[in-house]
Coordinates of C-alpha atoms and ligand atoms in Angstrom, one line a residue:
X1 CA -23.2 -26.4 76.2
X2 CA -21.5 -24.8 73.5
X3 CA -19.7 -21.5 73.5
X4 CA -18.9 -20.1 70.1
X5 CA -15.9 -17.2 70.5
X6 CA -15.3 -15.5 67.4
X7 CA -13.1 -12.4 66.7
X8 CA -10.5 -10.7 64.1
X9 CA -6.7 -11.5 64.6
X10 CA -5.4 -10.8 68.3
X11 CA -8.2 -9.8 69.6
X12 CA -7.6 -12.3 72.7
X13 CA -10.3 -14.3 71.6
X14 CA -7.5 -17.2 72.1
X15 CA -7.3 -16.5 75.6
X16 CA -10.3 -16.1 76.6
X17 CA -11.6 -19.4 75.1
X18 CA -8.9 -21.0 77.1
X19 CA -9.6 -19.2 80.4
X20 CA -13.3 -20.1 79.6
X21 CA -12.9 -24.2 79.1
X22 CA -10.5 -24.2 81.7
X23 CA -13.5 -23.0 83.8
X24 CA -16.8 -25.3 82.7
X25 CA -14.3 -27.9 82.4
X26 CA -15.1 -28.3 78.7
X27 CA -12.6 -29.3 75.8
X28 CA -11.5 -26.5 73.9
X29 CA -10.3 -26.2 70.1
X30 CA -8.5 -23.4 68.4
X31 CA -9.8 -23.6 65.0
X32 CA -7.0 -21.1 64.0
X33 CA -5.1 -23.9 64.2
X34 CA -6.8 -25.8 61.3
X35 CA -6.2 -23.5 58.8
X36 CA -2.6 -23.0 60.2
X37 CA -1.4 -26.3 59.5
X38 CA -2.8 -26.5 56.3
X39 CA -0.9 -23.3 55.5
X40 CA 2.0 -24.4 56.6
X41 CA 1.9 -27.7 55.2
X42 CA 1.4 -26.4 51.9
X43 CA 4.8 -24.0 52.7
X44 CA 7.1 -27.0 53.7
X45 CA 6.1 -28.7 51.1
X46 CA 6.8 -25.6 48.6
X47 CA 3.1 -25.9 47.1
X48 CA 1.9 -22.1 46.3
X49 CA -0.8 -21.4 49.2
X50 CA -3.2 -20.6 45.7
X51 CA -3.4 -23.8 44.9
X52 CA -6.8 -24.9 46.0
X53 CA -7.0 -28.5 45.0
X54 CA -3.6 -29.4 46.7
X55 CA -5.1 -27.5 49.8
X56 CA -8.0 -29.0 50.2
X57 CA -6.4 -32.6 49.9
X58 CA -3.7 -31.4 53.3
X59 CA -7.6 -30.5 54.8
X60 CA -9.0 -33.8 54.4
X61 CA -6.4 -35.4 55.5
X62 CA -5.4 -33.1 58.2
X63 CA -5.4 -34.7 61.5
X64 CA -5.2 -33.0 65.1
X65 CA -3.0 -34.7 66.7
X66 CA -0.1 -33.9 64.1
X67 CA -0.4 -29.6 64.8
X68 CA 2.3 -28.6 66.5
X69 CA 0.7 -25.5 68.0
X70 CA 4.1 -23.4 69.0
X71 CA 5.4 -24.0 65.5
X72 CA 2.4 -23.0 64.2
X73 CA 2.1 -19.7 65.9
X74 CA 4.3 -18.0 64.0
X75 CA 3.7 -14.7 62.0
X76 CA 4.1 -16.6 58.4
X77 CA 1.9 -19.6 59.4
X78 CA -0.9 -17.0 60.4
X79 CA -0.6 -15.4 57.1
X80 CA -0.6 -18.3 54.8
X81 CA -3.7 -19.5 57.3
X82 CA -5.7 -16.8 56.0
X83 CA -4.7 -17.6 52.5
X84 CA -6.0 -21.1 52.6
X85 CA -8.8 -19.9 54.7
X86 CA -10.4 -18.5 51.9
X87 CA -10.8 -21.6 49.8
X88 CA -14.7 -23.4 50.1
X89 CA -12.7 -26.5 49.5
X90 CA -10.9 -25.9 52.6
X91 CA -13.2 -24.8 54.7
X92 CA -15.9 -27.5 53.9
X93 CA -12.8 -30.4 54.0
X94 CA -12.3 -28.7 57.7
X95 CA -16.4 -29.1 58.7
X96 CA -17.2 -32.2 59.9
X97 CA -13.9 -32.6 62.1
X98 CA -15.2 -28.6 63.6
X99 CA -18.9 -30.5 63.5
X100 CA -17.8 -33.3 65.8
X101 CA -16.0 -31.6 68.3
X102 CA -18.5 -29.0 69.1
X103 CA -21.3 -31.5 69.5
X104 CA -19.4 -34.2 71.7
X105 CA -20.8 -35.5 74.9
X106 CA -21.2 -32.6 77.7
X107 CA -20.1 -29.5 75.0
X108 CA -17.1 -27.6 74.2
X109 CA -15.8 -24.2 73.6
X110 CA -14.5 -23.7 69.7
X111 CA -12.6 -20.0 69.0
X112 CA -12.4 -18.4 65.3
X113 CA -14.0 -16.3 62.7
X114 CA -16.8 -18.5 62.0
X115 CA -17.8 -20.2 65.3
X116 CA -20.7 -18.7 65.5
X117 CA -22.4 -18.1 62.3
X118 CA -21.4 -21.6 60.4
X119 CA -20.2 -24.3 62.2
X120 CA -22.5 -24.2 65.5
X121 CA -25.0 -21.3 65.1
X122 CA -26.8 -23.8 67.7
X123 CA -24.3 -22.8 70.4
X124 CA -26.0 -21.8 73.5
X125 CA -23.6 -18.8 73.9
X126 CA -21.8 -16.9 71.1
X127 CA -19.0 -14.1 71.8
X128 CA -17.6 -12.0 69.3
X129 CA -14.1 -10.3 71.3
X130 CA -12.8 -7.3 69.3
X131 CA -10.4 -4.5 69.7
X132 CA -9.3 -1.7 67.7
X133 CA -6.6 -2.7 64.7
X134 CA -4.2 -0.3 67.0
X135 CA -4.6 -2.1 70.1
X136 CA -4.5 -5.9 68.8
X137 CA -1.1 -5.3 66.5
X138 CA 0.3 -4.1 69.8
X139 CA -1.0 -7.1 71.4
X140 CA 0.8 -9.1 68.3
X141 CA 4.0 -6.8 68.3
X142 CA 4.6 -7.6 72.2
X143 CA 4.0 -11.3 71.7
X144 CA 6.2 -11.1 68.2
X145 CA 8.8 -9.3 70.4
X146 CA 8.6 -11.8 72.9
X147 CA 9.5 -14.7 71.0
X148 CA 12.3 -13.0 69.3
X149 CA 10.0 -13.2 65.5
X150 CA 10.7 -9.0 65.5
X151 CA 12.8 -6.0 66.5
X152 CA 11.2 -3.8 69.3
X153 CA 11.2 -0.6 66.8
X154 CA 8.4 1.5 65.1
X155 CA 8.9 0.1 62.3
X156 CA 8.2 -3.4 63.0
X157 CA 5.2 -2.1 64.8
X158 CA 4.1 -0.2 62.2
X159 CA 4.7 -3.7 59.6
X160 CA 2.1 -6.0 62.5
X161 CA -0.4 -2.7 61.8
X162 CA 0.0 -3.9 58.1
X163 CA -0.2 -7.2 58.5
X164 CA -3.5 -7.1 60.9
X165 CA -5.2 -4.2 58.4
X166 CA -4.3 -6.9 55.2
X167 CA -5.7 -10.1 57.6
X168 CA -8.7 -8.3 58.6
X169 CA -9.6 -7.2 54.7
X170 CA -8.7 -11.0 53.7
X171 CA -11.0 -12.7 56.8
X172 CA -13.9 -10.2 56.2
X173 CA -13.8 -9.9 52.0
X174 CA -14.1 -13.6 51.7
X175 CA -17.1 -14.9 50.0
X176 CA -17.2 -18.4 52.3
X177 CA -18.2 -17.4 55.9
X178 CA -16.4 -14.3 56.1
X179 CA -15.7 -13.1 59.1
X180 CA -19.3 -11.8 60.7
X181 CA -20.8 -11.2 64.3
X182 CA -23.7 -13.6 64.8
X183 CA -27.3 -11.9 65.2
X184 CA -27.3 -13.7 68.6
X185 CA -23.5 -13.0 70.0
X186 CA -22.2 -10.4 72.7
X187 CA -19.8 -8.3 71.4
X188 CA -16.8 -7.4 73.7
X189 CA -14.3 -4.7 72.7
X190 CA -11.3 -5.2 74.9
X191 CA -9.6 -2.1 73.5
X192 CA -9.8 -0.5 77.0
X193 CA -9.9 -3.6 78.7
X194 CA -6.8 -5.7 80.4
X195 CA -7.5 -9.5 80.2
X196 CA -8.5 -10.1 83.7
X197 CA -11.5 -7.2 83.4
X198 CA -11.8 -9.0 79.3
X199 CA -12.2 -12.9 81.3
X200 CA -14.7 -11.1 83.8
X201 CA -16.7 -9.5 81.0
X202 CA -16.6 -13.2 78.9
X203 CA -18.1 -15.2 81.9
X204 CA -20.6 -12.4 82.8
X205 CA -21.7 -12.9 78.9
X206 CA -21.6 -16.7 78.8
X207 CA -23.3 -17.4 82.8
X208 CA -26.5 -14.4 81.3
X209 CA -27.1 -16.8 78.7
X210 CA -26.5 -20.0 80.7
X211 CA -29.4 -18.6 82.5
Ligands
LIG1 O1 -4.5 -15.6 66.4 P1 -5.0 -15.1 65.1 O2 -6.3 -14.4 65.2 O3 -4.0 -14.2 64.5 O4 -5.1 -16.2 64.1 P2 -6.0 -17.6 64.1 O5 -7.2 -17.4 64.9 O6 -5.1 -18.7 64.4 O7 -6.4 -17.6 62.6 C1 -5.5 -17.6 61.5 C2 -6.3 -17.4 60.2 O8 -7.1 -18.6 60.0 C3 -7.3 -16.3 60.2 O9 -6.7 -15.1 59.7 C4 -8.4 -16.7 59.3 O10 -8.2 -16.4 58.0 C5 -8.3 -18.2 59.4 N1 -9.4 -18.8 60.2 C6 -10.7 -19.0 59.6 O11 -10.9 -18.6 58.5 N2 -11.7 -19.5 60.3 C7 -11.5 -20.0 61.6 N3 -12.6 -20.6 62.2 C8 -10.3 -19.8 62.2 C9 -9.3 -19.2 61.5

């Protein structure tokens, strides 16, 4: 079984995944991550994040094992993410490792913008999670704040709202596999919804089409 969960920047899409692995007992991989490390990659090594050729050489040689996901989490390594993210040459570099996890032995559950639609439109259950742009950059703000990567003001609220409006236009505008619902996915808005009743509403949409 695969289970596709694709959605814009904090939406929870993240968590959910996990929550839903840790469930079916299936391996999970945060494709986020992927474009994250190539980003920032590219940053320590002072390369601009335009340059595609340099990019897509960090891609093919990217491996797994080497993402340090907390590092990668930051606010800067999500933005120059969505920089690289827009390169072909990335993205197809980035395929067949995306290819080979979601078609292992027994399934697996792969979370990002293009799950669905490009790298297993097979997947026996797709979920698109979504939110309003209000609600996720105040999901972002209180995990920003959290970690000590912003001040608990207005302002730096106000800055996340920026940052999730200029993420969403760069994920959505691209020309290679923009972000996109799949004809065959659920939607789930959790705008309204905390993420116990979001988990609830996941698993009622992957066990219908389990089913
Ligand atoms: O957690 P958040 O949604 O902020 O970020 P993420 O899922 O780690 O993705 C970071 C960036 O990588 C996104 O803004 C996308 O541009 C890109 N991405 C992508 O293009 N395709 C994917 N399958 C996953 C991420």
């Amino acid at each position: 079984m695969i289970i596709a969960i694709d959605g814009p920047a904090a939406s929870g899409k993240g968590t959910l995944a996990r929550r839903i692995a840790a469930h079916y007992g299936l391996p999970h991989l945060d494709t986020g991550l992927l474009y994250r490390g190539v980003g920032q990659i590219m940053r320590d090594r002072g390369f601009p994040l335009d340059n595609v050729e340099i990019a897509q050489v960090i891609a093919e040689h990217l491996d797994l094992a080497d993402l340090d996901a907390e590092r990668l989490r930051t606010r800067e390594a999500g933005e120059a993410a969505s920089v690289v993210a827009a390169h072909g040459p990335v993205r197809r570099a980035l395929l067949a490792l995306q290819h080979s996890f979601a078609t292992q032995a027994g399934g697996a559950v792969l979370d990002g913008r293009d799950i669905g639609t490009v790298i297993a439109p097979q997947a026996e259950a797709k979920l698109f999670v979504t939110a309003s742009p209000e609600e996720r950059a105040r999901r972002r703000f209180r995990e920003l704040v959290g970690r000590g990567e912003c001040a608990d003001t207005a302002e730096a609220l106000a800055a996340v709202l920026a940052d999730i409006a200029r993420r969403d236009a760069r994920d959505s505008g691209r020309a290679d596999a923009p972000l996109a619902v799949a004809a065959d996915a659920v939607t789930l808005d959790t705008t309204h919804l905390d993420i116990e009743a979001a988990y609830a509403a996941a698993l009622a949409a992957v066990e219908a089409r389990r089913r």
